[in-house]
Amino acid sequence: MSDEAEYSLHYWGGIPGRGEFIRLAFEATGTAYKDTKAPATLLSKVQTTNHPPHLAPPILEIGQGTFISQTSNILNYLAPKLGLDGVEDGTAEEAAAIRRAHVNQLVLTALDLNNEAHDVHHPIASRLYYEDQQTESVRRGHELRNFRLPKFLTYFSLVLRANDDCDGSQGWKHLIGNKLTTADLVLFHVVSGFEFAFPRRMATLRKDEAYKELFAHRDGIAALEPIAAYLSSQRRLPFSMGIFRHYPELDGE
Amino acid sequence: MSDEAEYSLHYWGGIPGRGEFIRLAFEATGTAYKDTKAPATLLSKVQTTNHPPHLAPPILEIGQGTFISQTSNILNYLAPKLGLDGVEDGTAEEAAAIRRAHVNQLVLTALDLNNEAHDVHHPIASRLYYEDQQTESVRRGHELRNFRLPKFLTYFSLVLRANDDCDGSQGWKHLIGNKLTTADLVLFHVVSGFEFAFPRRMATLRKDEAYKELFAHRDGIAALEPIAAYLSSQRRLPFSMGIFRHYPELDGE
């Protein structure tokens, strides 16, 4: 994005993927970053990344020879630097550590749901085509739509409803505290991904009062100025054949 | 374990499960902790845990009304307090943050392999019996044994081999730096779990020179004094029908 960028994000090109959670953190905070499309040159290459090597992207390059990987880990590292850790100025050290742990907990839980969106079309093996595991996918799709997705969305609806630190006067609430955190961004992207992959199912859930806080949150984040501008830019890669895929045979009301 | 314990671990009773990674951190450092077996009373109960609520155990109780969940998150919170973050005294703040991120990265990658050990016997749904998804399990077992497990173990063997901060004079190396970290403990437990679940496959891999650093690490951690005493105690729950399960039909050379 800028020649002066301090950070470089290394992820596969063409899909939002797990790199998108890092992009959203940069975009939401107006942080300059380079977005490279060739992570394979860094995978398990100690000569390039120094120790420890990295198994999978996203990989964040912080400076000369310093790289970190694992999505939640990159977000946990960046959150305090970008002001996305939910910690107010002047908070004591231990209280700040607990707040960051709570943000990371919510990030990890939303990423668990993200992984289920991947595994539904690859229940046997990532290395095999969807068509080679479609029978199993249809079976898992039924489970995801009817049990796992409602379980996670019920949980996040409760988190939003129970967040007394946020008065919701803007029509929606943050997940924790009264500021935007990485957890808000991750949940927003996962819910958006499910709307792409399971439009019929998500339309049904959107009509259900039990999830009203969740969809208000999703729409509220999408309308925040830096996010809205990003979503309508060329930098926002459309969902296609990545983690979130729309196979009509896996969807249902 | 002690009435004076500062920490309480809330996890299902009877299986090592994901609670075991937290237990190992306490046991390796001689930290007093209570081990409770009734996490269900805390799940999605804001009234008890305060905000945010928790979707799944392990849940760590830190003090009155303060709870955090998600395995890697609990370990990341505890690591600096227990001296398991790989940070040497006097390290500058940013260098310490990067070291902690590298430890957390390795923890997360080992936990990804742990999840695959669960998903192999529940490829369709956690809520269904193994017997109801055994056909899919056998297919996924072939993939895990022949592709996923070697991929992860090759990666961790490289991490060990490439760790120039540890001279290996004790016959094995730490994953990062020259001190025990949560990453060492998590990898040790995951490898031990695979030895229980896939004894034939792991015996074959143990004979392969490509993994010699990995098995030396596993045996070295098991022999460390606080760990060895714990492993032979009543507190160490045996593997049985948890994340790691031995189904002979899923194993193979």
XYZ file of C-alpha atoms in Angstrom:
506
model
C 0.000 0.000 0.000
C 2.872 2.377 0.778
C 6.608 2.427 0.245
C 7.004 3.554 3.807
C 5.056 0.637 5.228
C 6.541 -0.823 8.370
C 4.601 -4.065 7.976
C 4.378 -6.569 5.133
C 1.615 -9.140 5.039
C 2.522 -12.328 3.188
C -0.494 -14.332 2.068
C -1.811 -16.202 -0.975
C -3.131 -13.850 -3.667
C -6.682 -13.831 -4.999
C -8.666 -14.800 -1.891
C -9.400 -12.965 1.362
C -8.456 -16.069 3.365
C -6.885 -15.815 6.790
C -4.838 -12.855 5.587
C -8.032 -10.782 5.593
C -8.151 -10.581 9.388
C -4.752 -8.861 9.349
C -5.726 -6.585 6.448
C -8.831 -5.461 8.359
C -6.720 -4.496 11.384
C -4.472 -2.345 9.180
C -7.356 -0.856 7.198
C -9.477 -0.058 10.262
C -6.599 1.912 11.774
C -5.196 3.525 8.622
C -1.908 1.679 9.083
C 0.347 1.468 6.011
C 1.186 -2.095 4.952
C 2.511 -3.979 1.971
C 0.437 -6.911 0.770
C 2.590 -9.532 -0.929
C 1.221 -12.573 -2.703
C 4.088 -15.054 -2.446
C 4.186 -16.590 1.029
C 5.522 -19.895 -0.324
C 8.999 -18.368 -0.570
C 8.938 -17.975 3.233
C 7.434 -21.296 4.330
C 9.803 -23.431 6.397
C 12.701 -21.282 5.149
C 14.855 -20.525 8.174
C 17.453 -18.929 5.900
C 14.945 -16.183 5.036
C 12.812 -15.794 8.133
C 15.347 -16.659 10.830
C 14.304 -19.024 13.595
C 11.568 -20.141 14.126
C 10.378 -21.068 10.625
C 6.693 -20.844 9.603
C 4.345 -23.665 8.595
C 1.603 -21.644 6.892
C 0.566 -18.092 6.017
C -0.469 -15.476 6.953
C 3.060 -14.401 7.858
C 3.681 -10.859 9.062
C 7.058 -9.268 8.358
C 7.813 -6.772 11.103
C 11.330 -5.738 10.157
C 14.535 -7.070 8.638
C 14.543 -10.809 9.273
C 11.651 -10.730 11.768
C 8.523 -12.642 10.840
C 5.632 -14.030 12.876
C 2.821 -16.345 11.798
C -0.500 -17.816 12.991
C -3.484 -15.509 12.496
C -4.527 -14.991 16.117
C -0.886 -14.551 17.105
C -0.312 -11.801 14.549
C -3.478 -10.038 15.734
C -2.458 -10.407 19.375
C 0.944 -8.889 18.572
C -0.518 -6.014 16.553
C -3.539 -5.181 18.745
C -1.713 -3.052 21.359
C 0.364 -1.306 18.672
C -2.687 -0.412 16.558
C -4.945 0.499 19.483
C -7.196 -2.515 18.833
C -6.620 -4.283 22.169
C -9.503 -2.611 23.985
C -7.195 -1.170 26.642
C -7.911 2.394 27.786
C -5.011 4.759 28.502
C -3.844 4.571 32.089
C -5.024 0.999 32.695
C -2.821 -0.908 35.162
C -0.559 -3.583 33.691
C -2.398 -6.667 34.990
C -5.823 -5.288 34.028
C -4.449 -4.571 30.548
C -3.075 -8.135 30.276
C -6.509 -9.536 31.175
C -8.294 -7.249 28.704
C -5.905 -8.346 25.938
C -6.486 -11.983 26.903
C -10.249 -11.462 26.648
C -9.902 -9.884 23.207
C -7.649 -12.755 22.095
C -10.152 -15.269 23.509
C -12.935 -13.777 21.390
C -10.647 -13.677 18.333
C -9.765 -17.356 18.784
C -13.416 -18.351 19.181
C -14.438 -16.484 16.010
C -11.489 -18.097 14.192
C -12.727 -21.509 15.338
C -15.969 -20.765 13.494
C -13.905 -19.609 10.501
C -12.152 -22.992 10.490
C -15.514 -24.766 10.448
C -16.400 -22.789 7.303
C -13.276 -24.272 5.693
C -13.708 -27.782 6.995
C -17.298 -28.049 5.735
C -16.065 -28.226 2.133
C -12.915 -30.158 3.045
C -14.012 -32.587 5.788
C -11.540 -35.298 4.753
C -8.450 -33.504 3.454
C -7.371 -29.995 2.432
C -5.210 -31.469 -0.314
C -8.154 -33.145 -2.088
C -10.721 -31.429 -4.310
C -14.157 -30.627 -2.925
C -15.682 -32.930 -5.545
C -13.717 -35.824 -4.050
C -15.293 -35.321 -0.615
C -18.685 -33.898 -1.555
C -20.715 -36.703 0.023
C -19.042 -36.049 3.371
C -19.407 -32.286 2.860
C -23.151 -32.484 2.414
C -23.410 -34.403 5.663
C -21.174 -31.953 7.499
C -23.033 -29.015 5.927
C -26.219 -30.170 7.636
C -24.388 -30.202 10.973
C -22.792 -26.814 10.438
C -26.035 -25.099 9.403
C -28.194 -26.597 12.126
C -25.905 -27.026 15.131
C -22.465 -25.430 14.945
C -23.385 -22.119 13.341
C -26.313 -21.422 15.712
C -24.129 -22.439 18.675
C -21.422 -19.903 17.798
C -23.836 -17.144 16.788
C -25.836 -17.626 19.988
C -22.589 -17.283 21.938
C -21.533 -14.088 20.175
C -25.049 -12.644 20.513
C -24.754 -13.223 24.258
C -21.318 -11.579 24.350
C -22.740 -8.495 22.635
C -25.889 -8.373 24.756
C -23.919 -8.776 28.000
C -21.353 -6.075 27.243
C -22.471 -3.464 29.759
C -19.416 -1.279 29.007
C -21.046 -0.255 25.736
C -24.396 1.525 25.772
C -25.248 0.659 22.171
C -26.397 4.200 21.486
C -25.019 3.941 17.926
C -27.472 1.092 17.276
C -24.983 -1.710 17.927
C -22.410 -2.774 20.513
C -18.753 -3.730 20.508
C -17.934 -7.227 21.739
C -15.859 -5.948 24.626
C -15.350 -2.527 26.188
C -16.451 0.549 24.294
C -13.828 0.574 21.529
C -13.169 -1.281 18.294
C -10.974 -4.362 18.830
C -9.535 -7.096 16.639
C -12.355 -9.312 17.960
C -14.978 -7.035 16.367
C -13.139 -7.169 13.039
C -12.716 -10.944 13.065
C -16.356 -11.591 13.944
C -17.491 -9.129 11.264
C -15.467 -10.917 8.590
C -16.570 -14.400 9.631
C -20.261 -13.396 9.634
C -19.776 -11.741 6.215
C -18.151 -14.919 4.958
C -21.057 -17.050 6.131
C -23.455 -14.679 4.345
C -21.540 -15.375 1.126
C -21.277 -19.130 1.647
C -24.689 -19.829 3.198
C -26.996 -17.014 2.012
C -30.229 -18.937 2.569
C -29.325 -20.085 6.046
C -28.026 -16.671 7.109
C -31.174 -14.962 5.776
C -33.238 -17.219 8.041
C -31.037 -16.486 11.068
C -31.141 -12.739 10.366
C -34.927 -12.817 10.802
C -34.572 -14.473 14.211
C -34.725 -12.016 17.154
C -32.220 -14.187 19.024
C -29.452 -12.942 16.745
C -30.445 -9.301 16.384
C -27.387 -8.004 18.277
C -25.122 -10.084 16.059
C -26.443 -8.741 12.769
C -26.580 -5.175 14.132
C -22.879 -5.602 14.985
C -22.069 -6.942 11.517
C -23.840 -4.037 9.816
C -22.396 -1.491 12.250
C -18.796 -2.555 11.594
C -19.378 -2.573 7.823
C -20.600 1.046 8.017
C -17.668 2.381 10.075
C -15.898 4.891 7.867
C -12.479 3.331 7.361
C -14.074 -0.106 6.919
C -16.798 1.074 4.520
C -14.174 2.760 2.322
C -12.032 -0.371 2.363
C -14.935 -2.671 1.521
C -15.712 -0.666 -1.603
C -12.046 -0.472 -2.665
C -10.083 -2.717 -5.001
C -8.036 -3.879 -2.030
C -10.973 -5.860 -0.630
C -10.771 -9.212 -2.375
C -14.173 -10.783 -3.078
C -15.079 -14.119 -1.548
C -14.683 -16.864 -4.148
C -13.025 -20.261 -3.684
C -11.140 -19.726 -0.444
C -12.173 -20.562 3.109
C -15.723 -19.380 2.386
C -17.249 -20.998 -0.705
C -20.804 -20.900 -1.953
C -21.898 -24.403 -2.897
C -25.726 -24.315 -3.162
C -25.924 -27.990 -2.188
C -24.408 -27.182 1.211
C -26.822 -24.321 1.954
C -30.415 -24.548 3.146
C -32.978 -22.573 5.071
C -3.858 -29.319 44.526
C -3.513 -26.701 47.254
C -5.858 -24.575 49.294
C -3.580 -21.630 48.635
C -3.692 -22.041 44.863
C -3.997 -18.777 43.019
C -5.241 -20.500 39.864
C -8.148 -22.855 39.257
C -8.354 -24.876 36.066
C -11.899 -25.754 35.008
C -12.048 -28.684 32.610
C -14.010 -31.880 32.029
C -12.968 -34.668 34.394
C -11.591 -38.041 33.337
C -9.632 -37.116 30.204
C -6.412 -35.131 29.693
C -8.045 -33.135 26.884
C -7.152 -29.540 26.218
C -6.898 -28.943 29.964
C -3.697 -30.993 29.972
C -1.683 -28.247 28.294
C -2.487 -25.938 31.200
C -1.790 -28.659 33.781
C 1.633 -29.276 32.242
C 2.529 -25.583 32.545
C 1.635 -25.635 36.242
C 3.323 -28.977 36.911
C 6.537 -28.090 35.053
C 6.942 -24.973 37.177
C 5.714 -26.304 40.522
C 2.824 -23.842 40.515
C -0.060 -24.611 42.876
C -3.434 -24.963 41.128
C -6.875 -26.343 41.749
C -8.243 -28.738 39.168
C -12.033 -28.657 39.037
C -14.145 -30.990 36.953
C -17.317 -28.991 36.388
C -16.741 -26.407 33.676
C -20.350 -26.641 32.493
C -21.421 -24.449 35.394
C -19.294 -21.654 33.873
C -20.144 -21.969 30.186
C -21.927 -18.937 28.755
C -22.725 -17.822 32.314
C -21.988 -14.099 32.487
C -23.490 -14.003 35.977
C -20.639 -16.213 37.213
C -17.682 -15.328 35.037
C -18.406 -11.656 34.333
C -18.081 -10.401 30.786
C -17.015 -11.894 28.392
C -18.642 -15.327 28.792
C -16.889 -18.540 27.666
C -17.924 -20.971 24.929
C -15.820 -23.980 25.926
C -13.284 -25.197 28.485
C -10.482 -25.101 29.475
C -11.357 -22.025 31.536
C -8.749 -20.580 33.889
C -9.936 -18.780 37.013
C -7.386 -16.142 37.950
C -9.144 -14.438 40.837
C -12.562 -13.483 42.103
C -14.776 -13.133 39.030
C -11.900 -13.227 36.529
C -11.847 -16.087 34.046
C -10.153 -16.569 30.671
C -10.621 -19.334 28.117
C -9.159 -20.735 24.872
C -6.146 -23.008 25.392
C -3.472 -21.001 23.572
C -4.767 -17.813 25.175
C -4.483 -19.223 28.687
C -0.933 -20.391 27.949
C -0.014 -17.022 26.443
C -1.321 -15.290 29.564
C 0.465 -17.661 31.949
C 3.791 -18.027 30.103
C 5.449 -14.776 31.323
C 4.149 -15.309 34.875
C 5.462 -18.891 35.069
C 8.765 -18.207 33.289
C 7.709 -20.296 30.286
C 7.786 -17.517 27.671
C 11.424 -18.031 26.704
C 12.329 -14.457 27.629
C 15.672 -13.958 29.381
C 15.941 -11.402 32.184
C 16.880 -7.957 30.918
C 15.430 -8.431 27.431
C 14.087 -5.203 25.907
C 10.290 -4.869 25.695
C 9.905 -5.265 21.915
C 12.328 -8.210 21.754
C 10.351 -9.854 24.576
C 7.060 -9.277 22.706
C 8.499 -10.951 19.611
C 9.863 -13.890 21.604
C 6.447 -14.374 23.228
C 4.809 -14.198 19.808
C 7.174 -16.889 18.513
C 6.389 -19.138 21.462
C 2.655 -18.568 20.934
C 3.065 -19.287 17.208
C 4.630 -22.670 17.976
C 1.935 -23.399 20.593
C -0.806 -22.623 18.064
C 0.784 -24.809 15.401
C 1.095 -27.768 17.783
C -2.523 -27.207 18.856
C -3.568 -27.307 15.191
C -2.112 -30.819 15.065
C -3.935 -31.615 18.306
C -7.208 -30.581 16.645
C -6.509 -32.923 13.746
C -6.186 -35.772 16.263
C -9.717 -34.936 17.410
C -11.207 -34.389 13.973
C -9.952 -37.731 12.664
C -12.491 -39.587 14.822
C -15.148 -36.867 14.458
C -14.843 -35.668 10.851
C -18.566 -34.884 10.503
C -19.720 -33.708 13.939
C -18.463 -33.625 17.536
C -22.009 -34.251 18.761
C -22.314 -37.607 16.940
C -20.771 -40.914 18.018
C -17.611 -42.146 16.314
C -19.544 -45.185 15.124
C -21.887 -42.879 13.204
C -19.005 -41.386 11.206
C -16.583 -44.293 11.090
C -16.551 -44.588 7.292
C -15.466 -40.961 7.007
C -12.976 -41.445 9.867
C -11.192 -44.286 8.127
C -10.767 -42.122 5.061
C -9.525 -39.180 7.084
C -7.251 -41.474 9.109
C -5.405 -42.397 5.925
C -4.872 -38.692 5.200
C -3.758 -37.882 8.735
C -1.259 -40.762 8.937
C 0.260 -40.239 5.514
C 0.108 -36.501 4.883
C -0.870 -34.275 7.796
C 1.123 -35.967 10.578
C 4.385 -36.136 8.564
C 3.878 -32.505 7.473
C 3.625 -31.258 11.064
C 6.363 -33.522 12.429
C 8.712 -32.498 9.619
C 8.033 -28.873 10.498
C 8.727 -29.345 14.198
C 11.850 -31.396 13.442
C 13.089 -28.439 11.392
C 12.268 -26.008 14.213
C 14.327 -28.119 16.627
C 17.229 -28.652 14.214
C 17.384 -24.950 13.323
C 17.388 -23.684 16.914
C 20.972 -22.464 17.135
C 20.337 -20.898 20.561
C 20.365 -24.389 22.094
C 23.469 -26.529 21.772
C 21.651 -29.817 22.431
C 24.354 -30.948 24.838
C 21.696 -32.661 26.983
C 20.853 -34.897 24.009
C 17.882 -32.855 22.794
C 16.967 -29.261 22.039
C 14.247 -26.842 23.072
C 12.018 -25.521 20.286
C 13.075 -21.942 20.868
C 15.842 -20.317 22.892
C 17.613 -22.331 25.556
C 14.816 -22.618 28.134
C 11.655 -24.640 28.594
C 8.596 -22.901 27.112
C 4.901 -23.672 26.802
C 5.646 -24.663 23.179
C 7.907 -27.511 24.366
C 5.171 -28.746 26.708
C 2.408 -28.594 24.106
C 4.474 -30.411 21.473
C 5.490 -33.066 24.016
C 1.862 -33.763 24.915
C 0.652 -33.861 21.309
C 3.411 -36.293 20.292
C 2.613 -38.440 23.354
C -1.041 -38.409 22.360
C -0.260 -39.576 18.840
C 1.836 -42.404 20.298
C -1.267 -43.519 22.207
C -3.679 -43.105 19.304
C -1.475 -44.271 16.423
C 1.159 -46.589 17.966
C 1.965 -48.407 14.732
C 2.364 -45.256 12.662
C 4.416 -43.486 15.338
C 6.719 -46.521 15.723
C 7.464 -46.299 12.003
C 8.145 -42.560 12.177
C 10.385 -43.001 15.226
C 12.701 -45.224 13.159
C 13.020 -42.518 10.497
C 16.149 -40.336 10.870
C 14.159 -37.358 9.564
C 12.326 -37.157 12.892
C 15.175 -37.951 15.285
C 15.206 -34.425 16.816
C 11.454 -34.651 17.399
C 11.536 -37.926 19.320
C 14.655 -36.862 21.263
C 12.679 -33.773 22.312
C 9.664 -35.860 23.332
C 11.802 -38.192 25.441
C 13.860 -35.325 26.880
C 10.783 -33.438 28.102
C 9.308 -36.641 29.589
C 12.503 -37.162 31.603
C 12.713 -33.621 33.035
C 12.349 -33.966 36.768
C 9.105 -32.115 37.477
C 7.506 -33.644 34.374
C 8.690 -37.203 35.075
C 7.280 -37.012 38.626
C 3.986 -35.659 37.310
C 3.684 -38.313 34.592
C 3.978 -41.076 37.179
C 1.526 -39.397 39.584
C -2.215 -39.905 39.967
C -2.736 -36.373 38.673
C -1.730 -37.386 35.143
C -4.921 -38.680 33.572
C -4.379 -41.530 31.121
C -5.369 -41.130 27.486
C -8.661 -42.909 26.856
C -11.667 -41.579 24.921
C -10.825 -37.898 24.682
C -9.091 -35.978 21.902
C -6.643 -38.857 21.440
C -8.345 -42.222 20.946
C -6.863 -45.522 19.911
C -9.035 -47.083 17.224
C -6.935 -49.836 15.592
C -8.814 -49.403 12.319
C -7.514 -45.823 12.035
C -3.871 -46.778 12.646
C -1.416 -48.332 10.210
C 2.289 -48.540 9.564
